[in-house]
Coordinates of C-alpha atoms in Angstrom, one line a residue:
Chain A
M1 CA 80.0 170.3 84.0
K2 CA 82.8 168.8 86.0
K3 CA 81.3 165.4 85.5
I4 CA 81.3 165.9 81.7
I5 CA 84.9 167.0 81.7
L6 CA 85.9 164.1 84.0
S7 CA 84.1 161.6 81.7
A8 CA 85.7 163.2 78.6
I9 CA 89.2 162.8 80.2
I10 CA 88.5 159.2 81.2
I11 CA 87.3 158.4 77.6
I12 CA 90.3 160.1 76.1
L13 CA 92.7 158.3 78.4
F14 CA 91.0 155.0 77.7
G15 CA 91.1 155.6 74.0
A16 CA 94.8 156.5 74.2
A17 CA 95.6 153.4 76.3
A18 CA 93.7 151.2 73.8
G19 CA 95.5 152.8 70.9
Y20 CA 98.9 152.3 72.6
Y21 CA 98.1 148.7 73.4
Y22 CA 97.0 148.0 69.8
A23 CA 100.0 149.7 68.2
F24 CA 102.8 148.7 70.5
V25 CA 101.7 145.6 72.4
Y26 CA 99.1 143.7 70.5
S27 CA 100.6 144.3 67.0
K28 CA 104.1 143.5 68.2
N29 CA 103.0 140.2 69.8
K30 CA 100.2 139.2 67.4
K31 CA 101.1 135.9 65.8
F32 CA 99.5 135.0 62.5
D33 CA 97.7 131.7 62.6
M34 CA 99.3 130.1 59.5
E35 CA 98.0 126.6 60.4
N36 CA 94.3 127.6 60.0
A37 CA 94.7 130.4 57.5
E38 CA 92.8 130.1 54.2
S39 CA 95.2 129.3 51.4
I40 CA 95.6 128.9 47.6
A41 CA 96.7 125.4 46.7
I42 CA 99.3 125.1 43.8
D43 CA 102.2 123.0 42.9
A44 CA 105.8 124.3 42.9
T45 CA 106.3 123.9 39.1
A46 CA 103.0 125.7 38.2
L47 CA 103.8 128.5 40.7
V48 CA 107.3 129.1 39.3
K49 CA 106.0 128.9 35.7
S50 CA 103.3 131.4 36.5
F51 CA 105.8 134.0 37.7
Q52 CA 108.2 133.3 34.8
D53 CA 105.4 133.6 32.2
N54 CA 103.8 136.8 33.6
E55 CA 105.2 138.2 36.8
A56 CA 102.8 141.1 37.0
S57 CA 99.7 138.9 36.8
A58 CA 101.3 136.3 39.1
N59 CA 101.9 139.0 41.7
Q60 CA 98.2 140.0 41.4
L61 CA 97.2 136.4 42.1
Y62 CA 99.8 135.4 44.8
L63 CA 101.6 138.4 46.3
D64 CA 101.2 138.4 50.1
K65 CA 98.7 135.6 49.9
V66 CA 99.0 132.4 51.9
L67 CA 99.9 129.5 49.5
L68 CA 99.8 125.8 50.1
I69 CA 102.5 124.5 47.8
K70 CA 103.2 120.9 46.8
G71 CA 106.6 119.9 45.6
S72 CA 109.7 117.9 46.1
V73 CA 112.5 119.1 48.4
G74 CA 115.5 120.2 46.3
S75 CA 117.7 121.6 49.0
I76 CA 117.7 122.3 52.7
A77 CA 119.8 125.1 54.1
K78 CA 119.9 128.1 56.5
T79 CA 119.8 131.8 55.9
Q80 CA 122.6 134.0 57.2
A81 CA 120.3 134.8 60.1
G82 CA 120.1 131.1 60.9
E83 CA 116.5 130.5 59.7
N84 CA 115.8 127.1 58.1
T85 CA 115.1 127.1 54.4
I86 CA 113.7 124.5 52.0
T87 CA 113.6 124.7 48.2
L88 CA 110.8 122.9 46.3
S89 CA 112.1 122.1 42.9
S90 CA 110.3 123.1 39.7
E91 CA 110.9 121.8 36.1
D92 CA 113.4 124.7 35.7
P93 CA 116.6 123.7 37.4
F94 CA 117.5 127.5 37.7
S95 CA 114.3 128.5 39.5
S96 CA 112.4 127.0 42.4
V97 CA 110.3 127.9 45.4
L98 CA 112.5 129.1 48.3
A99 CA 110.7 128.8 51.6
T100 CA 112.0 130.3 54.8
L101 CA 110.5 128.2 57.6
D102 CA 108.8 129.8 60.6
S103 CA 111.0 129.6 63.7
T104 CA 108.3 127.3 65.3
E105 CA 108.5 124.7 62.6
T106 CA 110.5 121.7 63.7
K107 CA 109.4 118.9 61.4
A108 CA 112.4 117.1 59.8
T109 CA 112.6 116.6 56.1
K110 CA 115.2 115.4 53.6
I111 CA 116.1 116.0 50.0
G112 CA 113.6 114.3 47.6
D113 CA 110.7 114.3 50.1
S114 CA 107.4 115.2 48.6
L115 CA 106.0 118.0 50.8
L116 CA 103.2 120.5 51.3
I117 CA 104.3 123.8 52.7
K118 CA 102.2 126.7 53.7
G119 CA 103.4 130.3 53.8
F120 CA 103.3 133.9 52.6
C121 CA 104.3 134.5 49.0
K122 CA 106.5 137.6 48.9
G123 CA 107.2 137.6 45.2
F124 CA 109.7 136.5 42.7
L125 CA 113.5 137.0 42.4
S126 CA 115.5 134.0 41.1
D127 CA 113.0 131.9 42.9
V128 CA 109.5 132.4 44.2
V129 CA 110.1 133.6 47.8
I130 CA 107.9 132.2 50.6
T131 CA 108.2 133.3 54.3
N132 CA 106.8 132.2 57.6
A133 CA 106.4 128.7 56.1
I134 CA 105.1 125.6 57.9
I135 CA 105.3 122.0 56.8
K136 CA 101.9 120.4 56.4
Chain B
M1 CA 132.4 123.2 0.7
N2 CA 131.7 126.7 1.7
K3 CA 128.8 125.5 3.7
S4 CA 131.0 123.0 5.6
I5 CA 133.6 125.7 6.4
L6 CA 130.8 128.0 7.6
K7 CA 129.4 125.2 9.8
L8 CA 132.9 124.5 11.2
A9 CA 133.4 128.2 11.9
F10 CA 130.1 128.4 13.6
V11 CA 130.8 125.4 15.8
L12 CA 134.2 126.8 16.7
A13 CA 132.8 130.2 17.5
L14 CA 130.1 128.6 19.7
G15 CA 132.8 126.5 21.5
I16 CA 134.9 129.6 22.1
F17 CA 131.8 131.5 23.3
S18 CA 130.8 128.7 25.7
F19 CA 134.3 128.5 27.0
S20 CA 134.5 132.3 27.7
A21 CA 131.1 132.1 29.3
N22 CA 132.2 129.3 31.6
A23 CA 135.3 131.1 32.5
Q24 CA 133.3 133.9 34.2
K25 CA 133.1 132.9 37.9
V26 CA 129.8 134.0 39.4
Y27 CA 129.3 134.1 43.2
S28 CA 125.7 134.1 44.4
T29 CA 123.5 134.0 47.4
K30 CA 119.7 133.9 47.8
T31 CA 119.7 134.5 51.6
G32 CA 121.9 137.5 52.1
Q33 CA 120.9 140.3 54.5
I34 CA 119.9 143.9 53.9
F35 CA 119.0 146.1 56.9
F36 CA 117.2 149.3 56.7
N37 CA 116.9 151.9 59.5
A38 CA 114.9 155.1 59.3
T39 CA 114.4 155.9 63.0
G40 CA 113.6 159.6 63.3
G41 CA 112.3 159.7 66.9
I42 CA 112.2 157.5 70.0
E43 CA 110.5 154.7 68.2
K44 CA 112.7 152.3 66.3
I45 CA 111.9 152.1 62.6
A46 CA 114.1 149.3 61.3
A47 CA 113.7 146.1 59.3
V48 CA 115.7 143.3 57.9
N49 CA 115.4 141.3 54.7
N50 CA 116.9 137.8 55.0
Q51 CA 116.1 136.7 51.4
T52 CA 118.4 139.1 49.5
D53 CA 119.3 137.7 46.1
S54 CA 122.8 138.8 45.0
K55 CA 125.3 137.8 42.4
F56 CA 128.6 139.2 41.3
V57 CA 131.2 138.3 38.6
E58 CA 134.8 137.8 39.8
Q59 CA 136.3 138.9 36.6
T60 CA 134.3 142.1 35.9
G61 CA 133.0 143.1 39.3
Q62 CA 129.5 143.3 37.8
M63 CA 127.0 142.9 40.7
I64 CA 123.3 142.9 41.5
F65 CA 121.4 142.9 44.8
A66 CA 117.6 142.3 44.7
V67 CA 115.0 142.2 47.4
L68 CA 111.3 141.8 47.7
V69 CA 109.9 144.8 49.6
K70 CA 107.3 142.7 51.3
G71 CA 110.1 140.5 52.6
F72 CA 111.3 143.2 55.1
K73 CA 110.6 142.1 58.6
F74 CA 109.8 144.7 61.3
E75 CA 109.5 143.9 65.0
N76 CA 106.1 145.5 64.9
Q77 CA 103.5 144.0 62.5
L78 CA 101.5 147.3 62.3
M79 CA 104.7 149.2 61.3
E80 CA 105.4 146.6 58.6
D81 CA 101.9 147.0 57.2
H82 CA 102.3 150.8 57.1
F83 CA 105.7 150.5 55.5
N84 CA 104.2 148.3 52.7
E85 CA 100.9 150.0 52.2
N86 CA 101.5 153.7 52.9
Y87 CA 105.1 154.3 52.0
M88 CA 106.6 151.7 49.7
E89 CA 103.4 150.8 47.9
S90 CA 104.9 147.3 47.6
S91 CA 102.0 145.7 45.8
K92 CA 102.7 148.2 43.0
F93 CA 106.5 148.1 43.3
P94 CA 107.3 144.6 44.8
K95 CA 111.1 144.7 44.2
A96 CA 114.0 146.9 45.0
D97 CA 117.4 146.3 43.4
F98 CA 120.9 147.6 42.9
K99 CA 122.8 147.0 39.7
G100 CA 126.3 148.1 39.3
Y101 CA 130.0 147.3 39.5
I102 CA 132.7 146.8 42.1
T103 CA 135.1 149.3 40.4
N104 CA 138.3 148.0 42.0
I105 CA 137.6 144.3 41.7
K106 CA 141.1 143.7 40.2
E107 CA 142.6 144.7 43.6
I108 CA 140.9 141.7 45.3
N109 CA 142.9 138.5 45.5
F110 CA 140.3 135.8 45.8
A111 CA 143.0 133.2 46.5
K112 CA 144.2 135.0 49.6
D113 CA 142.1 135.3 52.8
G114 CA 141.7 138.9 54.0
T115 CA 139.5 142.0 54.1
Y116 CA 139.7 144.2 51.0
P117 CA 138.2 147.7 50.6
V118 CA 135.8 147.9 47.7
T119 CA 134.2 150.8 45.8
V120 CA 130.8 150.3 44.2
D121 CA 129.0 152.3 41.6
G122 CA 125.6 151.6 40.2
S123 CA 121.9 152.3 40.1
L124 CA 119.5 151.8 43.0
T125 CA 115.9 151.3 42.2
I126 CA 113.3 151.7 45.0
H127 CA 109.6 152.4 44.6
G128 CA 110.1 152.4 40.8
V129 CA 112.6 155.3 40.9
S130 CA 116.3 154.8 40.0
N131 CA 119.1 156.9 41.3
K132 CA 122.9 156.6 41.0
V133 CA 124.7 155.4 44.1
S134 CA 128.4 155.3 44.8
T135 CA 129.6 153.8 48.1
T136 CA 132.4 151.9 49.7
G137 CA 132.4 148.7 51.6
T138 CA 134.5 145.7 52.3
M139 CA 135.0 142.3 50.7
K140 CA 136.1 139.6 53.1
I141 CA 137.6 136.5 51.7
E142 CA 137.6 133.5 54.0
K143 CA 138.6 130.1 52.6
G144 CA 137.9 131.3 49.1
L145 CA 134.4 132.4 49.9
P146 CA 133.6 136.1 49.7
Q147 CA 131.4 138.2 52.0
I148 CA 130.4 141.8 51.1
E149 CA 129.6 144.3 53.8
G150 CA 128.6 147.9 53.2
A151 CA 126.5 150.8 54.4
F152 CA 125.1 153.9 52.8
K153 CA 122.3 156.4 53.3
I154 CA 119.6 157.4 50.9
K155 CA 117.2 160.3 50.9
I156 CA 113.7 158.8 51.1
K157 CA 112.2 161.6 49.0
D158 CA 114.7 161.0 46.1
Y159 CA 112.7 157.8 45.5
G160 CA 109.3 159.4 45.3
I161 CA 108.3 158.1 48.7
S162 CA 106.1 160.4 50.6
G163 CA 104.1 160.1 53.9
M164 CA 103.1 162.2 56.8
Y165 CA 105.8 161.0 59.2
I166 CA 108.8 161.5 57.0
G167 CA 111.1 164.1 58.6
D168 CA 109.4 163.4 62.0
K169 CA 109.1 159.9 63.3
I170 CA 110.7 158.6 60.1
A171 CA 114.2 160.1 59.4
P172 CA 114.5 161.8 56.0
D173 CA 117.6 159.7 55.3
A174 CA 117.4 155.9 55.7
A175 CA 120.5 153.9 56.4
I176 CA 120.9 150.8 54.3
T177 CA 123.3 148.1 55.5
I178 CA 124.3 145.1 53.4
N179 CA 125.8 141.8 54.5
C180 CA 126.0 139.1 52.0
K181 CA 127.9 135.8 52.2
Y182 CA 128.4 134.1 48.9

């Protein structure tokens, strides 16, 4: 009987430790492998147009998905938090793809460069917003 | 003759309209910050959105803040997933926005550096539910460029958000802090 209770306690403790590790250590430090993630390839103009034409259906297709976007660099800037951003131009001068680069991304670019960027699509405001982006 | 006069009047009206439209000075940012904190217990439940889209009109004080809910970054990925899936239902309601007015915009001298108190009234939409919000904040003018800072609290349940930890690990009131440089 004592053995059963002891085994049960050990199992419970192990489960609790595993749960704690998953929730607070693994999840906190887990880094998404953007480089090797499966992605949907699309060009910047088509992506912007897709959201402008029908945002709900574009959200269904692209929201929170990894996209590989081809386009021309329209601007390079930083967010208030100091993260690097790149916009890929579309045919509409008032709307582009706004990508916030991952902190590990260090490749240099300049305005007018033709680029492939890969990142999470977070939806559409004035621009299609991409985060955790890397330059391919 | 009548047609020519009409055409001329139309062109003039268009000209005046375009002029008045141009005269509206609009400040904007696409990378402002909105912070959210709903810590109810020991564990920190807080996130930041660094892609806040905001605009305001100098003459009228009309303003908008918009964020993509999936753009909120938590320190803990698991917490971020729960926030999106179990509470905010962000696939169904991907955006949150505030539309309103700075009601005392006339008291701000955009030509003079300084920090001006502002009062803001409008409608906040989160999780597909809109509620009236009135709050205060500051507008800092530095070298002609404005920065808006403000903070207010919302009752999570007022926005139709439910979940088992609200009132426990998650505070029933969430603090929203805005910091946008235009």
